[in-house]
Short mmCIF file of C-alpha atoms in Angstrom, two decimals:
data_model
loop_
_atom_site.label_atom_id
_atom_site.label_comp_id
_atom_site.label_asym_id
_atom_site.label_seq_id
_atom_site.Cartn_x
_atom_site.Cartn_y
_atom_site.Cartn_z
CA UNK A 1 102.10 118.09 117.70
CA UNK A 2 104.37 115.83 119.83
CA UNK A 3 107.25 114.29 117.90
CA UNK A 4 110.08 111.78 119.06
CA UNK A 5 113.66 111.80 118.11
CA UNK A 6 115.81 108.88 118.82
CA UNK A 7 119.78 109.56 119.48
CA UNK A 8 122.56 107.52 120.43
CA UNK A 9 125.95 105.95 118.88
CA UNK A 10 125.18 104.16 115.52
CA UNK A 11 127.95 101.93 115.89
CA UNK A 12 128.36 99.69 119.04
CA UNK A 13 131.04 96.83 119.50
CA UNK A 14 130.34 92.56 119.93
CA UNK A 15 129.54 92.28 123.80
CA UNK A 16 129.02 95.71 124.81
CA UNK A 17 125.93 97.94 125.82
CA UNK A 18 123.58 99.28 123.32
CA UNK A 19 122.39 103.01 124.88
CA UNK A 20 119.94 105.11 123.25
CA UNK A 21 117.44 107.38 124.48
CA UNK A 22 114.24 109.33 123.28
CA UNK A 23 113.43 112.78 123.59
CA UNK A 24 109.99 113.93 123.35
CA UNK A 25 109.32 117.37 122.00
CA UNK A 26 105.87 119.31 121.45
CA UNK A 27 104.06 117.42 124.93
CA UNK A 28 104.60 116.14 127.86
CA UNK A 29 106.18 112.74 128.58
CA UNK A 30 103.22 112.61 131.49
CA UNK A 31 99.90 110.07 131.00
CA UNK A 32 101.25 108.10 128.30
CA UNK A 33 103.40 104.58 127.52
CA UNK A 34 106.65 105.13 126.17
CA UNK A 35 107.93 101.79 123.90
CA UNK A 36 110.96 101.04 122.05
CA UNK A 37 110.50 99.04 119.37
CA UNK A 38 113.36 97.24 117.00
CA UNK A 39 113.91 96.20 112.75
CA UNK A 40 115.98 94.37 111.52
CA UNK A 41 117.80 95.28 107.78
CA UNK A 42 114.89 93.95 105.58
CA UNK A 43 112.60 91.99 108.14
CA UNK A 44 109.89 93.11 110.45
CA UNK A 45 108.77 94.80 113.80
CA UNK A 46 109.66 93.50 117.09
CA UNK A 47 108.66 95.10 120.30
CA UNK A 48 111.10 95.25 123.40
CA UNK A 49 109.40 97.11 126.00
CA UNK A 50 107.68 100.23 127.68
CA UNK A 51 107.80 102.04 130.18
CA UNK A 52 105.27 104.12 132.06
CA UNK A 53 105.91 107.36 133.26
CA UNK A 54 105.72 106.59 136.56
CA UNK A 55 108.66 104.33 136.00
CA UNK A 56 107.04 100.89 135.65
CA UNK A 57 108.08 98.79 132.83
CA UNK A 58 107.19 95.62 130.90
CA UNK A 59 109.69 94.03 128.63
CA UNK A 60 109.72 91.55 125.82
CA UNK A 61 110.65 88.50 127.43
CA UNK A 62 112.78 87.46 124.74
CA UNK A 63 115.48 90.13 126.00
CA UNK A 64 114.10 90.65 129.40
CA UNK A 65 118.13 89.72 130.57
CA UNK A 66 119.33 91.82 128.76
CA UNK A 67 117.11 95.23 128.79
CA UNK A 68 117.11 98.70 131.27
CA UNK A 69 114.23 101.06 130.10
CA UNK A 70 114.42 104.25 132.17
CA UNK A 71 112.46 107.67 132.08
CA UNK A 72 113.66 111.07 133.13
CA UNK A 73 110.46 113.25 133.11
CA UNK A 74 112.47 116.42 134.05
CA UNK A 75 114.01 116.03 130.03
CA UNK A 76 110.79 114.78 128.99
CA UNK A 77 113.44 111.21 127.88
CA UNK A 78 113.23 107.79 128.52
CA UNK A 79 116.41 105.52 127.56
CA UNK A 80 116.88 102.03 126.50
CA UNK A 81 120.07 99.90 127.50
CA UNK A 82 120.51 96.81 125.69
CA UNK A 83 123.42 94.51 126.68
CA UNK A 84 126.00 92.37 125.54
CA UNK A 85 124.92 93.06 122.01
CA UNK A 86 125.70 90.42 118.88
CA UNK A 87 125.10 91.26 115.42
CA UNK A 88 122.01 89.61 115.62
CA UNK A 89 121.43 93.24 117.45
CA UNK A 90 121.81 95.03 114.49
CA UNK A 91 118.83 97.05 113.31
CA UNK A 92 116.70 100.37 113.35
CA UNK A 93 115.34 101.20 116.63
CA UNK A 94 112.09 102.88 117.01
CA UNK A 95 111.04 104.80 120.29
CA UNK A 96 106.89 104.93 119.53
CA UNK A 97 104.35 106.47 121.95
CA UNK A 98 101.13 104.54 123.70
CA UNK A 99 98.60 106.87 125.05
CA UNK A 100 97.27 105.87 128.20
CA UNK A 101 93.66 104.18 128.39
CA UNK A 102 93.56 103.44 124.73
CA UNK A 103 93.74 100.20 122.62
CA UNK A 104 97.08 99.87 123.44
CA UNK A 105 98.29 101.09 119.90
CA UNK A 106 101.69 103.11 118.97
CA UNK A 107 100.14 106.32 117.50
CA UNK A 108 103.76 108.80 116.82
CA UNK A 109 106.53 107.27 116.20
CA UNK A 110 110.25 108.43 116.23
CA UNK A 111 112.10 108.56 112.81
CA UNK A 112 114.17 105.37 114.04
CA UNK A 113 118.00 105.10 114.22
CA UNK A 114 120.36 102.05 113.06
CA UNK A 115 122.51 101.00 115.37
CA UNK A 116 125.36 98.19 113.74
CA UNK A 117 127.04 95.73 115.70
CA UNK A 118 130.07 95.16 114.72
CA UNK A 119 133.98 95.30 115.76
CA UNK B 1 103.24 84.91 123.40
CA UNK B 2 100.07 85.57 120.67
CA UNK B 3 101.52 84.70 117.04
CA UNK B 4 100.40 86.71 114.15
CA UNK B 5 100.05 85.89 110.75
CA UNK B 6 99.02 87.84 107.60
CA UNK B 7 98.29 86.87 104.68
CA UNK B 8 99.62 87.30 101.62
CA UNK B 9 102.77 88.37 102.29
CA UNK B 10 103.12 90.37 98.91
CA UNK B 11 100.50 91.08 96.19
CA UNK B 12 100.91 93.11 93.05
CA UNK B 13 97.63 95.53 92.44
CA UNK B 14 96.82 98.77 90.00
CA UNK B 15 96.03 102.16 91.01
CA UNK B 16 92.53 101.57 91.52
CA UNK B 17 91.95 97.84 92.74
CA UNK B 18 90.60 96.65 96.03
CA UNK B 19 93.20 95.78 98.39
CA UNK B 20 92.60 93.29 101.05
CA UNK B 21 94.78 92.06 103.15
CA UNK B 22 93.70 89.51 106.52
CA UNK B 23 95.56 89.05 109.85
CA UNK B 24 94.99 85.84 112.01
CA UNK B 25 96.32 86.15 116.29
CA UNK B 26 96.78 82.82 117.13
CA UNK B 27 94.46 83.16 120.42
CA UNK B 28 91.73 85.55 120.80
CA UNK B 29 92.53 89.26 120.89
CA UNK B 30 89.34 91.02 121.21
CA UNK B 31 89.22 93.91 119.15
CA UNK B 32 92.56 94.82 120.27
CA UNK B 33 94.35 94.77 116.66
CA UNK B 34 96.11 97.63 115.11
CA UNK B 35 97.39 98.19 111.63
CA UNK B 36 100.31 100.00 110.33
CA UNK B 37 102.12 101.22 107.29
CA UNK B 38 105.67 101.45 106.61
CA UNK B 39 107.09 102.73 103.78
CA UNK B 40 111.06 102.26 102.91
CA UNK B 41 113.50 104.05 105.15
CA UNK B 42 110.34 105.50 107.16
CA UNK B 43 108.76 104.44 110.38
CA UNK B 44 105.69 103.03 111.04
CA UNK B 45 102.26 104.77 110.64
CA UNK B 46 99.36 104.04 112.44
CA UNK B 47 96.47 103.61 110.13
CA UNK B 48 93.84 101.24 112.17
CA UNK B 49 93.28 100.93 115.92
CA UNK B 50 90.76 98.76 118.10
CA UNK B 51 90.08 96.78 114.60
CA UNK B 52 88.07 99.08 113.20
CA UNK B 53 88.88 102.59 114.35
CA UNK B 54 90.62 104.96 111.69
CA UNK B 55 93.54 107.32 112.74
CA UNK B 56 92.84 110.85 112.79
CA UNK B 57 93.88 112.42 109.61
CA UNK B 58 94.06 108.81 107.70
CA UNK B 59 92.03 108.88 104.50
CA UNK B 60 88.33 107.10 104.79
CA UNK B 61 89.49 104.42 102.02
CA UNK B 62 91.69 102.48 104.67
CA UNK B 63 89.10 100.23 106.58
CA UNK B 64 89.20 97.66 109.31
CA UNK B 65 87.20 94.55 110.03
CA UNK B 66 86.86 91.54 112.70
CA UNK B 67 87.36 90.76 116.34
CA UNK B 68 88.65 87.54 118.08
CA UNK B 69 91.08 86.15 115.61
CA UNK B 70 90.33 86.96 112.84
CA UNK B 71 90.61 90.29 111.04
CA UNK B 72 90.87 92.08 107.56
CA UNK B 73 92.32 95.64 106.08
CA UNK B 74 90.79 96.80 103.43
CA UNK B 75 91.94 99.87 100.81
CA UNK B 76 88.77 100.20 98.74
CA UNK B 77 90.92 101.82 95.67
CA UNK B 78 94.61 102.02 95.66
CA UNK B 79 96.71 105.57 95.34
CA UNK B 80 100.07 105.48 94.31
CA UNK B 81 101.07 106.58 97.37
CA UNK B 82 100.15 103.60 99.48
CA UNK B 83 102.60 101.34 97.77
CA UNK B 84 103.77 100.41 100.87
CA UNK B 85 104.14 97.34 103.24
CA UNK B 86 101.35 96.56 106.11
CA UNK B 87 101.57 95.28 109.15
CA UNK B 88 98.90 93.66 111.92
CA UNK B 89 99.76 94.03 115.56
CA UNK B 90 98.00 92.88 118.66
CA UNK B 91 97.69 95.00 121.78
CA UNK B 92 95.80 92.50 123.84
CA UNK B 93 99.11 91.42 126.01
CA UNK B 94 102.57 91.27 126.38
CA UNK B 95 104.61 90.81 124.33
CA UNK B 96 103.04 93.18 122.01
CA UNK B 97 103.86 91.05 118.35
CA UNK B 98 103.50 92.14 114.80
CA UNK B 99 102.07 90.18 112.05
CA UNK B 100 105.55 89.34 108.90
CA UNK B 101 103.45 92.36 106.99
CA UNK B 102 102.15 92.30 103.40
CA UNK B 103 104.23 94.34 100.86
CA UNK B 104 101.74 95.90 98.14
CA UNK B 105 103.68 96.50 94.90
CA UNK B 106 102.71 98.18 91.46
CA UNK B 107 101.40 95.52 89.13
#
């Protein structure tokens, strides 16, 4: 059974870069749509992009300035950058899985990670 | 970008009740709505795809309903264990968005 686990630094400072990255374990990062999707302490979902294996993306335009999703298929990964954070950054961020040729919905999730922005 | 919105957003039931909760996509979305159920400190689980369409290994009393823009979840007798909160999301286009979600408490 496949399973994500998100990693990266929980705390990141005002105006700096956001990294975090995904690895899959249990399958292969091949045929599928690979999302990262943000919370906020106490409010709800909000998606901020995918990318393909292949390498093509799509992101939320809201932070479309500000986001790099990448994929490394030899690690079975895929990263997100997210810069010049605020606090308004803060949250838990979910990497989520979209099989390929389905309804488009996120069927295994990652446990999530919070990532603070603060100084 | 499609705006979601669920209603109510919190509703006290007993072990037992009905439990229905609706989603409305403010343009049409097909059948392409999923639902989802978070509990605290957890991630999302997928309980609903394509409307209607349960999850392998999700229990038959979860149920889905509706197609365009209007759509309802349904648990047909409440377990403890799905005192949770719900949430509608369209897969129709980008940007995929969530509905606020629907937090089901004990009454």
């Amino acid at each position: 059974q496949v399973q994500l686990q998100e990693s990266g630094p929980g705390l990141v400072k005002p105006s700096e870069t956001l990294s975090l990255t995904c690895t899959v374990s249990g399958g292969s990062i091949n045929s599928y749509y690979w999302n990262w999707i943000r919370q906020p302490p106490g409010k709800g979902l909000e998606w901020i992009g995918y990318i393909h294996y292949s390498g093509s993306t799509n992101y939320n335009p809201s932070l479309k300035s500000r986001v790099t999703i990448s994929v490394d298929t030899s690690k079975n990964q895929f990263s997100l950058t997210l810069n010049s954070v605020t606090a308004a950054d803060t949250a838990v961020f979910y990497c989520a899985r979209v099989p390929s040729g389905s309804y488009s919905q996120f069927d295994t999730w990652g446990q999530g990670t919070l990532v603070t922005v603060s100084s | 970008d499609i705006q979601m919105t669920q209603s109510p957003s919190s509703l006290s039931a007993s072990v037992g009740d009905r439990v229905t909760i609706t989603c409305r996509a403010s343009q049409f979305i097909s059948s392409y709505l999923n639902w989802y159920q978070q509990k605290p400190g957890k991630a999302p689980k997928l309980l609903i795809y394509a409307a209607s369409s349960l999850q392998s290994g999700v229990p038959s009393r979860f149920s889905g309903s509706g197609s365009g823009t209007d759509f309802t979840f349904t648990i047909s007798s409440l377990q403890p264990e799905d005192f949770a909160t719900y949430y509608c999301q369209q897969s129709y286009s980008t940007p995929r968005t969530f509905g606020q979600g629907t937090k089901v408490e004990i009454k």
